Amino acid sequence: MRYLFVFVLLSTLSSKAFSQNWQQVGNFTTQNVNDIRVLFNDTVEDKLFIGGAFSQVNNMKAYSIVSYNGTSFDTLSNENMLGQIVSEITRFKNKIYIGGQLYCMPGYQPCSIFDYENNYWVSCGGGFNGNIGLLYPTDSTLIIGGLLYYTQSSVTNYTMVTWDGNAYHPGWDLALNIEGNSISCAYTWHDTLFIGGTFVLGNGNSIAYWSGTNWIGVGGGLQGGNNWVNTMLEYHGNLYIGGYFTNSAGNVGNFIQRWDGFQWHDVGGGVAGGQILDMAVFNDELYVVGQFSSAGGVPAKYIAKWDGLKWCGFGDTFDNIIETIEIYHDELYIGGGFKKINNDSIYLFAKWAGGNYVDSCGNMTSIAENKNSNPTLLIKPNPASDFITLEFTNLVSEITCIRVFDCFGKE
């Protein structure tokens, strides 16, 4: 056998971070404590939807949900949204849906999910007494996850339900419906649905895929008793997950790791000091945001990027966390609880204007590789129909066992 070992070198390219890296977009300034929690690029209407807990934009009343067309804002508002918190936005069956801690007026009856019809927010079927953490559309159903305590006056604990546009239905696998379980993200990778959050399954915790009949933990799931997945995204052919989990608890990564279809891998040492809340791919690089202080050993407060080999930080100083990141019109936008960036007043919502600027980067000089001296494997016939023959030549030792796995790591 020949082995190519991994050597990681850390280099820093430091210069002063400029406040011009970020531009304020709109004016969300109010005296109340508030934030932006979700950004959603709606390609159908070509608008960026912005949700959270706020009460105005550009001196217009705006109750927790607005849209932006690259030039101006539409408040989408009515008095029913006053005091609400929007944490999820998506499009399903040609309507915009929002979820979060939402109530029907008058009387503050639990609703939690609304859609936008005829310039008005309409409650969907009575809703839930809970906090919606996920709205994920498929072709036929809207997957709803979070801490859901009852639906339509029936006192039942649900971790996941679905909405078909007219009525709610229990989630596909009732094994998830355990009090304290919560789903916060979903993603379709290789035509298979994955979910993440904080939940317990017999075959793996906090990250699972749908087999067609039940949820199955991915690669044994996350290790440790206090962990969760906030976000997942495909990058360079792998499925990346971000959240709160650590190498010290038995996981391969710190707050971020990638799944190649067979096993979990570390991502350059991950981040330190908190958790990852959201991710986006921009200019073929993976951006992560959240509450952390460094990435791959380089300073990176609340935002960093990964190019497949190294982490880079931007040197910017935020006075509060970044909660969401989105690409709109080929530009990078962030939202969160910040009110100052590099001591400039930039309130809750900003656009990247720094070009290719980075403050410091780590450098990985090679990747792990394991090679046999001169092996040959023939698969006949190719393509195959019912049977195949495996033929090995030039082996240095006898093969005693062959193990075959599918792309999800199942033997």
XYZ file of C-alpha atoms in Angstrom:
411
model
C 0.000 0.000 0.000
C 1.009 3.605 -0.603
C -0.378 6.362 1.586
C -0.583 10.059 0.953
C -0.780 11.778 4.324
C -2.558 15.020 5.110
C -0.537 18.054 6.136
C -2.404 21.172 7.146
C -0.594 24.484 7.128
C -2.089 27.676 8.453
C -1.286 30.898 6.709
C -2.701 34.319 7.363
C -3.109 37.134 4.912
C -4.111 39.967 7.163
C -5.153 43.455 6.376
C -7.652 45.832 7.842
C -11.289 44.898 7.227
C -13.155 47.749 5.622
C -16.677 48.764 6.523
C -17.279 48.999 2.769
C -17.413 45.195 2.787
C -21.075 45.521 3.782
C -23.798 47.872 2.658
C -27.000 48.647 4.496
C -30.109 47.750 2.508
C -33.192 49.585 3.695
C -33.693 50.966 7.168
C -35.100 48.509 9.719
C -34.096 50.655 12.697
C -36.506 50.666 15.653
C -36.151 51.135 19.397
C -37.383 47.608 20.096
C -35.156 44.547 20.303
C -35.719 42.654 17.071
C -34.035 40.636 14.323
C -34.244 39.115 10.850
C -34.477 35.332 10.999
C -35.114 34.135 7.459
C -34.394 35.197 3.867
C -36.075 33.458 0.944
C -35.262 34.004 -2.736
C -38.539 33.495 -4.593
C -37.566 32.869 -8.207
C -41.206 32.805 -9.329
C -41.892 36.449 -8.441
C -38.182 37.390 -8.505
C -38.365 38.810 -4.990
C -36.368 38.388 -1.809
C -38.708 37.761 1.134
C -37.481 38.871 4.560
C -38.944 37.599 7.827
C -38.266 38.006 11.517
C -39.388 40.266 14.343
C -39.484 43.910 13.252
C -42.066 46.674 12.920
C -40.890 49.006 10.135
C -38.733 49.431 7.060
C -37.885 52.812 5.533
C -40.341 54.471 7.946
C -43.206 52.274 6.684
C -45.091 49.955 9.018
C -43.852 46.452 8.307
C -44.943 43.677 10.636
C -42.310 40.933 10.536
C -42.538 40.138 6.806
C -41.576 42.207 3.735
C -40.404 41.597 0.183
C -37.569 43.309 -1.711
C -37.213 43.547 -5.497
C -33.635 44.833 -5.584
C -34.763 48.453 -5.452
C -37.712 48.907 -3.102
C -39.641 47.153 -0.340
C -43.242 45.949 -0.234
C -44.519 45.733 3.349
C -47.108 42.976 2.641
C -48.537 44.075 5.950
C -51.801 44.178 7.779
C -52.656 44.634 11.434
C -53.042 40.880 11.909
C -49.250 40.543 11.671
C -48.503 43.050 14.432
C -46.229 41.498 17.053
C -45.741 38.247 15.145
C -42.440 36.397 14.626
C -41.707 34.912 11.192
C -38.970 32.269 11.104
C -39.815 30.297 7.925
C -40.776 31.353 4.382
C -41.333 29.194 1.306
C -43.452 28.815 -1.827
C -45.895 25.913 -2.155
C -48.527 25.428 -4.883
C -47.994 28.952 -6.167
C -48.506 30.675 -2.807
C -46.041 32.167 -0.349
C -46.249 30.516 3.085
C -44.827 31.794 6.368
C -44.381 30.030 9.684
C -43.083 30.847 13.130
C -44.723 32.030 16.313
C -47.868 33.365 14.680
C -51.339 33.988 16.073
C -54.761 34.640 14.594
C -56.374 37.943 15.425
C -58.401 38.888 17.326
C -57.835 36.877 20.466
C -54.330 35.579 19.730
C -55.479 32.066 18.887
C -52.583 29.805 17.775
C -52.160 29.658 14.003
C -48.416 29.413 13.246
C -48.844 29.121 9.451
C -50.236 31.657 6.954
C -50.311 31.949 3.187
C -50.572 35.141 1.147
C -53.820 35.481 -0.804
C -55.233 38.604 -2.460
C -52.805 40.898 -0.629
C -53.740 39.439 2.744
C -52.244 36.871 5.129
C -54.669 33.989 5.663
C -54.382 31.379 8.410
C -54.029 27.800 7.177
C -56.565 25.431 8.715
C -56.387 26.435 12.363
C -52.682 25.866 12.785
C -50.575 24.743 15.699
C -49.813 25.801 19.210
C -46.079 25.687 18.743
C -43.042 27.162 17.075
C -42.677 26.311 13.394
C -39.042 25.528 12.585
C -39.462 24.095 9.087
C -41.546 24.658 5.966
C -40.261 22.445 3.148
C -42.237 21.974 -0.087
C -42.361 18.800 -2.147
C -44.391 18.255 -5.315
C -47.551 17.255 -3.451
C -47.152 18.316 0.166
C -45.695 20.962 2.449
C -43.621 19.428 5.244
C -44.023 21.252 8.557
C -41.633 20.702 11.443
C -40.803 22.200 14.798
C -42.195 22.023 18.310
C -45.842 21.281 17.541
C -48.143 20.618 20.471
C -51.562 20.306 18.892
C -53.381 20.792 15.636
C -57.016 21.664 14.986
C -57.951 21.451 18.681
C -56.841 17.809 18.979
C -54.324 17.552 21.813
C -51.570 15.592 20.106
C -47.810 15.947 20.011
C -46.372 16.084 16.506
C -42.771 16.478 15.407
C -43.741 16.651 11.738
C -47.009 17.071 9.847
C -47.852 17.756 6.211
C -50.220 20.199 4.514
C -51.723 19.372 1.107
C -53.165 22.827 0.511
C -56.462 22.039 2.207
C -55.829 19.956 5.326
C -53.121 18.757 7.705
C -51.986 15.156 7.939
C -49.730 13.298 10.406
C -46.106 12.846 9.403
C -45.127 9.708 7.537
C -43.360 7.970 10.422
C -45.000 8.334 13.834
C -41.793 7.090 15.484
C -40.650 10.716 15.291
C -43.607 11.969 17.333
C -41.911 11.981 20.722
C -42.215 14.976 23.001
C -39.065 17.077 22.771
C -38.224 15.993 19.226
C -38.020 18.830 16.710
C -37.241 19.076 12.975
C -35.559 22.265 11.821
C -34.338 21.563 8.266
C -34.889 19.309 5.253
C -33.114 18.788 1.958
C -33.480 16.518 -1.079
C -30.140 14.979 -2.036
C -29.724 12.257 -4.676
C -33.535 12.122 -4.975
C -33.824 11.222 -1.299
C -35.329 13.380 1.438
C -33.129 14.149 4.458
C -34.263 15.827 7.672
C -32.272 17.365 10.496
C -33.044 18.745 13.927
C -32.925 17.375 17.433
C -34.623 14.004 17.631
C -34.020 10.444 18.751
C -34.328 7.412 16.495
C -33.300 3.851 17.240
C -30.824 3.868 14.338
C -29.323 7.365 14.693
C -30.130 10.766 16.111
C -30.723 14.273 14.687
C -30.071 13.448 11.000
C -32.082 10.914 8.967
C -33.279 10.046 5.470
C -36.603 8.678 4.231
C -36.297 5.082 3.027
C -39.787 4.984 1.529
C -41.287 3.422 4.652
C -39.491 4.980 7.619
C -36.771 7.386 8.750
C -33.252 5.947 9.025
C -30.317 7.615 10.749
C -27.514 8.713 8.411
C -24.183 7.076 9.173
C -25.173 6.369 12.755
C -26.492 9.899 13.281
C -24.935 12.492 15.563
C -23.185 11.444 18.737
C -23.654 12.958 22.192
C -26.808 13.746 24.093
C -27.164 17.457 23.335
C -26.841 18.191 19.622
C -28.914 19.392 16.712
C -28.810 20.146 12.980
C -29.963 23.609 11.859
C -29.191 23.540 8.148
C -28.077 21.273 5.295
C -26.940 21.923 1.750
C -25.194 20.199 -1.149
C -21.731 21.467 -2.017
C -19.287 19.860 -4.470
C -21.430 16.727 -4.576
C -21.498 16.148 -0.813
C -24.240 16.836 1.716
C -23.079 19.332 4.350
C -24.842 19.731 7.683
C -24.393 22.576 10.155
C -25.648 23.033 13.680
C -24.509 22.279 17.204
C -22.349 19.152 17.594
C -18.707 18.607 18.475
C -15.819 16.291 17.806
C -15.355 15.873 21.555
C -18.798 14.224 21.771
C -17.753 11.603 19.209
C -18.711 13.350 15.961
C -16.206 13.743 13.125
C -16.649 17.528 12.918
C -17.184 20.627 14.999
C -20.554 22.224 14.164
C -20.202 21.197 10.503
C -19.475 17.932 8.676
C -20.099 16.414 5.260
C -21.644 13.154 4.070
C -20.290 11.649 0.844
C -22.923 8.910 0.638
C -20.802 6.404 2.552
C -19.342 8.115 5.611
C -19.014 11.388 7.508
C -15.992 13.673 7.073
C -14.576 16.621 8.972
C -14.631 20.005 7.204
C -11.222 21.564 7.826
C -11.600 21.467 11.593
C -15.020 23.128 11.533
C -15.888 26.243 13.512
C -15.480 27.091 17.186
C -17.440 28.928 19.807
C -21.117 28.347 19.137
C -23.195 26.942 16.272
C -23.937 27.271 12.553
C -27.411 28.586 11.767
C -27.496 28.792 7.968
C -25.451 28.097 4.810
C -25.383 29.227 1.186
C -23.229 28.583 -1.898
C -21.940 31.778 -3.511
C -19.331 31.942 -6.304
C -18.656 28.216 -5.855
C -17.802 28.654 -2.163
C -19.750 27.518 0.877
C -20.671 30.361 3.247
C -21.729 29.628 6.819
C -23.237 32.011 9.362
C -24.246 31.734 12.980
C -22.724 32.262 16.366
C -19.025 31.320 16.288
C -15.638 32.968 16.623
C -13.327 31.104 14.235
C -13.280 28.603 11.363
C -10.438 26.191 10.694
C -8.341 28.059 13.254
C -8.614 31.500 11.620
C -10.635 34.374 13.123
C -14.124 34.401 11.619
C -16.799 35.975 13.767
C -20.302 34.905 12.757
C -19.457 34.367 9.061
C -16.872 32.301 7.158
C -16.440 30.612 3.791
C -15.099 27.204 2.743
C -13.796 26.513 -0.778
C -13.388 22.751 -0.405
C -9.812 23.002 0.898
C -9.584 25.914 3.316
C -11.560 28.276 5.519
C -11.431 32.060 5.183
C -12.628 34.824 7.490
C -13.444 38.419 6.607
C -12.212 40.271 9.687
C -15.485 42.139 10.133
C -16.817 43.012 13.576
C -20.503 42.353 14.162
C -22.136 43.397 17.422
C -24.612 40.493 17.247
C -25.121 37.207 15.445
C -25.952 36.488 11.793
C -28.984 34.195 11.553
C -29.666 33.820 7.841
C -27.901 34.110 4.475
C -29.290 34.102 0.927
C -28.265 34.782 -2.679
C -30.465 37.174 -4.666
C -29.669 38.663 -8.087
C -26.168 37.122 -7.781
C -25.486 39.106 -4.609
C -24.986 37.913 -1.048
C -27.394 39.092 1.670
C -27.377 38.456 5.415
C -29.855 39.057 8.219
C -29.639 38.760 11.969
C -29.635 40.627 15.234
C -26.716 42.947 14.449
C -27.043 46.715 14.613
C -23.422 47.599 13.856
C -20.855 46.184 11.434
C -17.308 47.488 11.890
C -18.783 50.221 14.137
C -21.023 51.468 11.302
C -24.780 51.465 11.905
C -26.134 48.664 9.706
C -29.360 47.396 11.173
C -30.409 43.731 10.787
C -30.005 43.459 6.983
C -26.937 43.913 4.765
C -25.451 43.122 1.354
C -21.868 42.031 0.678
C -19.926 44.614 -1.337
C -16.365 43.509 -0.622
C -15.624 41.649 -3.841
C -12.934 38.996 -3.322
C -11.679 40.483 -0.063
C -10.730 38.118 2.777
C -8.909 38.935 5.986
C -7.262 35.571 6.715
C -7.347 32.029 5.363
C -6.104 28.626 6.361
C -4.398 26.466 3.748
C -4.729 22.707 3.240
C -1.944 21.485 0.971
C -3.318 18.001 0.198
C -6.174 15.624 0.838
C -6.135 12.077 2.184
C -5.654 9.314 -0.315
C -5.172 5.546 0.065
C -3.989 3.479 -2.895
C -3.216 -0.180 -3.518
C -0.019 -0.727 -5.512
C -1.405 -1.955 -8.855
C -4.914 -3.330 -8.393
C -7.332 -4.051 -11.206
C -11.070 -4.586 -10.777
C -13.195 -5.639 -13.727
C -17.007 -5.620 -13.590
C -18.632 -7.732 -16.300
C -20.903 -7.188 -18.124
C -20.975 -3.400 -18.064
C -23.698 -2.232 -18.174
C -25.271 -5.140 -16.282
C -28.865 -6.313 -15.987
C -29.436 -9.248 -13.590
C -25.949 -10.524 -12.668
C -22.395 -9.178 -12.531
C -18.968 -10.771 -12.218
C -16.219 -9.110 -10.183
C -12.704 -9.987 -11.330
C -9.628 -8.862 -9.350
C -6.036 -9.021 -10.604
C -2.619 -7.842 -9.400
C -3.537 -8.154 -5.726
C -0.865 -8.328 -3.040
C -3.031 -10.531 -0.802
C -6.104 -12.744 -0.979
C -9.531 -11.149 -0.704
C -11.582 -12.784 2.039
C -14.581 -10.470 2.234
C -16.468 -8.077 -0.015
C -18.896 -5.538 1.452
C -21.290 -3.489 -0.701
C -22.977 -0.300 0.464
C -25.624 1.931 -1.057
C -25.114 5.680 -1.336
C -26.547 6.228 2.148
C -24.076 3.941 3.896
C -26.478 1.007 4.297
C -24.727 -2.366 3.844
